[in-house]
Tab-separated table of C-alpha atoms in Angstrom:
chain	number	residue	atom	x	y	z
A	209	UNK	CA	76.013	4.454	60.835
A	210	UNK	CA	76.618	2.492	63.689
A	211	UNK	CA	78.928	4.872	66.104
A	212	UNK	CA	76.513	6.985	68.672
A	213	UNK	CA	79.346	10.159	68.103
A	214	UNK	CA	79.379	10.064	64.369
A	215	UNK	CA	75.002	10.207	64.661
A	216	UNK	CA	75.317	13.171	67.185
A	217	UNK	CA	77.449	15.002	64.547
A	218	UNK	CA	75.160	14.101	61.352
A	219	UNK	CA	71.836	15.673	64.247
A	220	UNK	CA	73.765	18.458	64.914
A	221	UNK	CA	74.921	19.085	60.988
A	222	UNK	CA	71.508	18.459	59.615
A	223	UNK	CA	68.664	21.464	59.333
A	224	UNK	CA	65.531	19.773	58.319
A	225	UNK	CA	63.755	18.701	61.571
A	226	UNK	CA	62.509	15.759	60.575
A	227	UNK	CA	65.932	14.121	59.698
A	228	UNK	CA	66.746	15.182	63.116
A	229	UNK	CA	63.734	13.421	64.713
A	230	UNK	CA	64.613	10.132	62.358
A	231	UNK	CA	68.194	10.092	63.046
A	232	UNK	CA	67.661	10.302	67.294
A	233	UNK	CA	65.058	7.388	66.365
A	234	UNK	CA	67.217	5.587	64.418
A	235	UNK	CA	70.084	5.595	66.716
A	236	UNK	CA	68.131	4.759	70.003
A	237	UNK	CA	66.990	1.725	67.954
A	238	UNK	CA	70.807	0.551	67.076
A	239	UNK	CA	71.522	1.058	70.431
A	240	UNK	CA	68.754	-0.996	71.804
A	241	UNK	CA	69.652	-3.599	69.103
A	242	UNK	CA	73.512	-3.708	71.049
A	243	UNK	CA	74.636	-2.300	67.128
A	244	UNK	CA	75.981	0.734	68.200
A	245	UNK	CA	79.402	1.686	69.296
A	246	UNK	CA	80.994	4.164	72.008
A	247	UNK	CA	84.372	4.742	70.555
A	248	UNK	CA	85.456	7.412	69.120
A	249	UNK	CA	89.084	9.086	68.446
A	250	UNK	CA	87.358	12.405	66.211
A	251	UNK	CA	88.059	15.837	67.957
A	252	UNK	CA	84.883	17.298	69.743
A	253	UNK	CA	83.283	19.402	67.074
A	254	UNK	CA	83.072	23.509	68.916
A	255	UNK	CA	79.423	23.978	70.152
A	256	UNK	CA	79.105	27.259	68.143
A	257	UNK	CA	79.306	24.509	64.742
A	258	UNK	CA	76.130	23.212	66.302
A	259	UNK	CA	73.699	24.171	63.810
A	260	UNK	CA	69.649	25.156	64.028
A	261	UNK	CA	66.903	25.281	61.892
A	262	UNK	CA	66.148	28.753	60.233
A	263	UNK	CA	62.362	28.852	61.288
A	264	UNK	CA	61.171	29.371	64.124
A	265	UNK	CA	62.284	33.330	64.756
A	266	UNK	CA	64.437	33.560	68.204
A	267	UNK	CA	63.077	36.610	70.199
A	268	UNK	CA	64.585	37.273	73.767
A	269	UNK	CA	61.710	36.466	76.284
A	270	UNK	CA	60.813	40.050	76.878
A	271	UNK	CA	59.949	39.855	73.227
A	272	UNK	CA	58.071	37.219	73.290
A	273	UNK	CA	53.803	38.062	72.962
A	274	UNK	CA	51.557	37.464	75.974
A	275	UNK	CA	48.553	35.258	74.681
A	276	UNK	CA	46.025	33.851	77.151
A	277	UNK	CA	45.156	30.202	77.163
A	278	UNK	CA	41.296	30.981	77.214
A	279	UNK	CA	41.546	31.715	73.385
A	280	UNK	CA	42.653	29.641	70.668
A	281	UNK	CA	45.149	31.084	69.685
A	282	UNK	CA	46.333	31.534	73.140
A	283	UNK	CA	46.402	27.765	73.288
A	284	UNK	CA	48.364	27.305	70.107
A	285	UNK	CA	50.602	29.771	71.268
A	286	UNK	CA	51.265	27.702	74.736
A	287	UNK	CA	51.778	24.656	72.631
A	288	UNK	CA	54.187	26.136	69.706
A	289	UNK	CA	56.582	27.461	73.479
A	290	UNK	CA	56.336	23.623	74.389
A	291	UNK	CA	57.160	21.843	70.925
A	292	UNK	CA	60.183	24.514	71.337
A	293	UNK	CA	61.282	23.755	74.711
A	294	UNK	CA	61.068	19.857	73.376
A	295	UNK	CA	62.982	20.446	70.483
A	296	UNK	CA	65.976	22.200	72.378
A	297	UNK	CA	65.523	19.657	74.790
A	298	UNK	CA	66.546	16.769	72.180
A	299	UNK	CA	69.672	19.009	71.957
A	300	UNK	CA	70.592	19.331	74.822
A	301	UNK	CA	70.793	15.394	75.430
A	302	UNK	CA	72.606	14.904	72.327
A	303	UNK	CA	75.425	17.958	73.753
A	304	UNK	CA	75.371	16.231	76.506
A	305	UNK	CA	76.308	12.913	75.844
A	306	UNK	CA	78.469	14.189	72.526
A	307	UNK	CA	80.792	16.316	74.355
A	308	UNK	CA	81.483	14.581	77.732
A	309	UNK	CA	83.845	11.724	77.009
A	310	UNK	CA	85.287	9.468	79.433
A	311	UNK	CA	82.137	8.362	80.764
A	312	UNK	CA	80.600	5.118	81.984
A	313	UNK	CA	78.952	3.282	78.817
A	314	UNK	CA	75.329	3.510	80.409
A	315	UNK	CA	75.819	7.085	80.363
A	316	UNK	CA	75.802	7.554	76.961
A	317	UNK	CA	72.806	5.283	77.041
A	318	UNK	CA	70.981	6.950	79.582
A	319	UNK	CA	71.157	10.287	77.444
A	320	UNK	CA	70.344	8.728	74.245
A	321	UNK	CA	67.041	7.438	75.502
A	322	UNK	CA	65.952	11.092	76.790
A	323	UNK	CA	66.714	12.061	73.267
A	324	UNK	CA	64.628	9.552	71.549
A	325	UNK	CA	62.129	10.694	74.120
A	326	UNK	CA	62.227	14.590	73.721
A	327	UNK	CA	62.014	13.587	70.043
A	328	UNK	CA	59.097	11.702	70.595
A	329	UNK	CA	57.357	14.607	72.935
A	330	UNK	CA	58.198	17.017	70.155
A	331	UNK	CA	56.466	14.964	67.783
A	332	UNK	CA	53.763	14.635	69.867
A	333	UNK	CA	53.064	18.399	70.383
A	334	UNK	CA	53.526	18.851	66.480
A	335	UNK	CA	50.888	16.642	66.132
A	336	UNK	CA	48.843	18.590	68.237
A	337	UNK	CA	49.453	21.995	66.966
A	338	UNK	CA	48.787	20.692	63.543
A	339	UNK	CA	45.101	20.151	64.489
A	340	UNK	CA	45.027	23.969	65.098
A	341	UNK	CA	46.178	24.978	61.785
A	342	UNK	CA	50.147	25.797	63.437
A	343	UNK	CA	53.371	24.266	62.536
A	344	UNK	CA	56.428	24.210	64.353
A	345	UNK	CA	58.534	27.673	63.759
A	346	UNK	CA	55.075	29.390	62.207
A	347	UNK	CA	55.338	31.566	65.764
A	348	UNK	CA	58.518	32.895	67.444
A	349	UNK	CA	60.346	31.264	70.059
A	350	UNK	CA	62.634	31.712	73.459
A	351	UNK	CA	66.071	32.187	72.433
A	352	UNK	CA	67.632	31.409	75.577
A	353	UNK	CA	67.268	27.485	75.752
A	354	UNK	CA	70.469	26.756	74.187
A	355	UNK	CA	72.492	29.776	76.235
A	356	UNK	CA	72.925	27.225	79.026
A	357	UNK	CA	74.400	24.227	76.858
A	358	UNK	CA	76.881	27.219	75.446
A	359	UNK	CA	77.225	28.406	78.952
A	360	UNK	CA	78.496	25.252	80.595
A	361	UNK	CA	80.033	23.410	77.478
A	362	UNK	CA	83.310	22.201	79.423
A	363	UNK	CA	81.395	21.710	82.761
A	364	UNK	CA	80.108	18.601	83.446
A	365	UNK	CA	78.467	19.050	86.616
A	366	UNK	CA	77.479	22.668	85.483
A	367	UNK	CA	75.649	20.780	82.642
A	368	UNK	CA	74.046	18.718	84.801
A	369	UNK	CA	73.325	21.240	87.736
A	370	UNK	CA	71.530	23.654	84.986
A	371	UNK	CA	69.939	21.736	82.260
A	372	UNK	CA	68.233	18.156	83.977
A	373	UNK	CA	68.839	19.828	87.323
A	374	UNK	CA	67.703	23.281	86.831
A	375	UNK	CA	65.601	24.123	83.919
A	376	UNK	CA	64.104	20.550	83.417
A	377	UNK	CA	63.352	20.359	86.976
A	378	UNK	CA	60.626	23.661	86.549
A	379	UNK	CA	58.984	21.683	84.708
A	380	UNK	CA	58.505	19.363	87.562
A	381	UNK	CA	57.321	22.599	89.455
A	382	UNK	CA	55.065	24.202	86.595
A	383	UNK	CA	53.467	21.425	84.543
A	384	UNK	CA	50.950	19.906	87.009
A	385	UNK	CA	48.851	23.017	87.573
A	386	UNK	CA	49.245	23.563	83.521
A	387	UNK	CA	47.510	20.087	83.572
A	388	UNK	CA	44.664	20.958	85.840
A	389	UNK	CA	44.074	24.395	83.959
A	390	UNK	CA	43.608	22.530	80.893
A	391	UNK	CA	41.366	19.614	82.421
A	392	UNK	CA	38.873	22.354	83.381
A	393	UNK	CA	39.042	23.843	80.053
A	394	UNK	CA	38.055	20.043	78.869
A	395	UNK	CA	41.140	19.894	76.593
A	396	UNK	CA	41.598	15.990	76.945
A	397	UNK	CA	44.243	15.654	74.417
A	398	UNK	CA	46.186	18.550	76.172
A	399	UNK	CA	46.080	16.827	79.748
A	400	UNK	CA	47.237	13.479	77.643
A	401	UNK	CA	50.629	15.198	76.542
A	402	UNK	CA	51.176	17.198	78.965
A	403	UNK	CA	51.000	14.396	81.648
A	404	UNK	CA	53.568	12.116	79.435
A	405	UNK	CA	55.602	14.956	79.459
A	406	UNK	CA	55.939	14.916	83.035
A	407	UNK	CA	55.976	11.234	83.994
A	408	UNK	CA	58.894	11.423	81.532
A	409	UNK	CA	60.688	14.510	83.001
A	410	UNK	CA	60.474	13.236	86.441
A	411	UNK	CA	62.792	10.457	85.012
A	412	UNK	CA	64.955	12.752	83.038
A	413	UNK	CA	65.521	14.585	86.143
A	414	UNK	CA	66.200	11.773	88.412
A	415	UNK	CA	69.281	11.047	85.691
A	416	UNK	CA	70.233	14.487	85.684
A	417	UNK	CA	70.285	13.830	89.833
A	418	UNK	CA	72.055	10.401	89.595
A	419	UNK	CA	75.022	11.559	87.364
A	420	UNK	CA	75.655	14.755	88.812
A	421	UNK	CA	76.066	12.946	92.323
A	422	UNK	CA	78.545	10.580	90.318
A	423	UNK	CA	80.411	13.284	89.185
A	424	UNK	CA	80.993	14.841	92.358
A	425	UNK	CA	81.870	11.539	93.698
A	426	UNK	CA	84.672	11.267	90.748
A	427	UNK	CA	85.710	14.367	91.722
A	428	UNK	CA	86.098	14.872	95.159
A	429	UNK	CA	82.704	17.223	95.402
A	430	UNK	CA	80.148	17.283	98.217
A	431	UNK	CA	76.855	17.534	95.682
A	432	UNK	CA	74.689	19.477	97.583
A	433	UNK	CA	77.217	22.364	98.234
A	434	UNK	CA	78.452	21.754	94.269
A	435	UNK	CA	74.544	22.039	93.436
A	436	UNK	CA	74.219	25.355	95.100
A	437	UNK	CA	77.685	26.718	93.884
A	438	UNK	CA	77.085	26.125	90.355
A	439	UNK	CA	73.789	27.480	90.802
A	440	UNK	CA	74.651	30.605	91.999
A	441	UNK	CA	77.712	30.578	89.450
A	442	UNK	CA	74.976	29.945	86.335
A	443	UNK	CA	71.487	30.817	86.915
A	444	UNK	CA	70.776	34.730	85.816
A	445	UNK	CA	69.462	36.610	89.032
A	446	UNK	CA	70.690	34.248	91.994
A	447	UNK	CA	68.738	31.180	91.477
A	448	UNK	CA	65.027	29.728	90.449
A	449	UNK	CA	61.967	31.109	92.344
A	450	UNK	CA	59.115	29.186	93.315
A	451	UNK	CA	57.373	27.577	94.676
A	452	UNK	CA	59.099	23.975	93.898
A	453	UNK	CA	57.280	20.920	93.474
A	454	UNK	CA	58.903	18.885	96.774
A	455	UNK	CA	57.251	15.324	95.819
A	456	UNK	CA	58.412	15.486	92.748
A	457	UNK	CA	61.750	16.950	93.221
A	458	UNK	CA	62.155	14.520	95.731
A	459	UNK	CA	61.368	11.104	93.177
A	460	UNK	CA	63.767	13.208	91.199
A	461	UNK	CA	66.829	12.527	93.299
A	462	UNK	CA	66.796	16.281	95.219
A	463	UNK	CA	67.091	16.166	98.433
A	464	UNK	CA	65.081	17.808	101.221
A	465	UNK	CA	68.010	20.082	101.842
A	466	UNK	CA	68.933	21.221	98.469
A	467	UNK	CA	64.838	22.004	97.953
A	468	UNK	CA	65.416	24.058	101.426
A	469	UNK	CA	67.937	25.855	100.046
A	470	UNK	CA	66.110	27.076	96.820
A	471	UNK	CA	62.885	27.493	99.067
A	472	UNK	CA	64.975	30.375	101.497
């Protein structure tokens, strides 16, 4: 396979997770090579044919057990949400750059390589939750990750305003203070991940930032009032709460205003 739109299909066809972890590999590789091609003439296949793994069980989050991270299985737990939020995540950059045609080359580039990364995050947490004895889909999950690719499947800049620009962005807000709670614990391997995590969401935001502005530019939008309308038109219950991570937001490509805005 050489054409990046006939590997998205084969990801989003196949069940077993690890052919979906080798094929984002493989294709970042022929892309990095200069092998693979942006072409394609095949209809866009419906996101409902987009197909999941059986295991793990989707709850809704109300569902989902409370476990404290000052217990093993707590900890386990924490990690098994993560490895979840990863996998979705390698979706949601294959959706992205499957079903938005039209785009500049580099695009389609850019979205590949946050693939091959979420891939390689997911891996990484795997790794780690099979020192505890867990495997990924032993424990339920959120069901709700994937509601915003279905939600905004022919919006562009709602894609990019919700998924690199909304939900990745928490991350941004939430995952340093995860990293200091587990540094006191003394769970070095923990702080390892979780900190490559974040230097690596900081740049998978600051793409999310750079393309959405592009879009608006193609389209005649002002961004930060586009930003705030989509918001408002996507995000259950108004928009995020805080507080927000300004330094980071802010290497991320938000500016002070649009931080303002979700700070009032």
């Amino acid at each position: 396979m050489k054409n990046l739109f006939e590997f998205a299909e084969a990801f989003f066809c196949q069940v077993n997770v690890d052919e979906k972890l080798a094929l984002t590999h493989q294709a970042w590789q022929t892309c990095i090579a200069g092998e693979l091609t942006f072409t394609s003439d095949r209809p866009v296949l419906p996101i409902e044919r987009v197909t999941f793994p059986e295991k793990p069980e989707l709850l809704a989050p109300r569902q989902m057990p409370r476990r404290k991270l000052t217990t093993a299985a707590g900890v386990a737990a924490f990690f098994h949400a993560i490895a979840h939020v990863e996998f979705v995540a390698i979706y949601l950059a294959w959706d992205i750059l499957y079903r938005f045609r039209g785009m500049p080359e580099q695009f389609y580039q850019d979205w590949l390589r946050v693939a091959d990364e979420e891939a390689q995050h997911f891996a990484l947490i795997r790794t780690h939750l099979l020192a505890m004895q867990v495997d990924y889909g032993d424990l339920p999950a959120h069901s709700g990750l994937w509601d915003h690719a279905k939600d905004t499947a022919d919006d562009l800049p709602g894609r990019l305003a919700m998924v690199p620009r909304c939900m990745e962005a928490r991350g941004l807000d939430v995952t340093p203070a995860l990293i200091e709670k587990f540094r006191i614990l003394g769970e070095d391997a923990s702080v390892a991940i979780l900190t490559r995590i974040l230097t690596d969401e900081v740049g998978h935001v600051e793409l999310g930032s750079y393309w959405f502005k592009f879009v608006c530019q193609q389209r005649g939008f002002e961004a930060e009032a586009k930003y705030r309308e989509l918001i408002d038109q996507y995000y259950v219950g108004g928009k995020p709460k805080g507080p927000f991570n300004r330094e980071l937001r802010k290497v991320a490509g938000f500016s002070d205003a649009e931080i303002d805005w979700l700070e009032c």
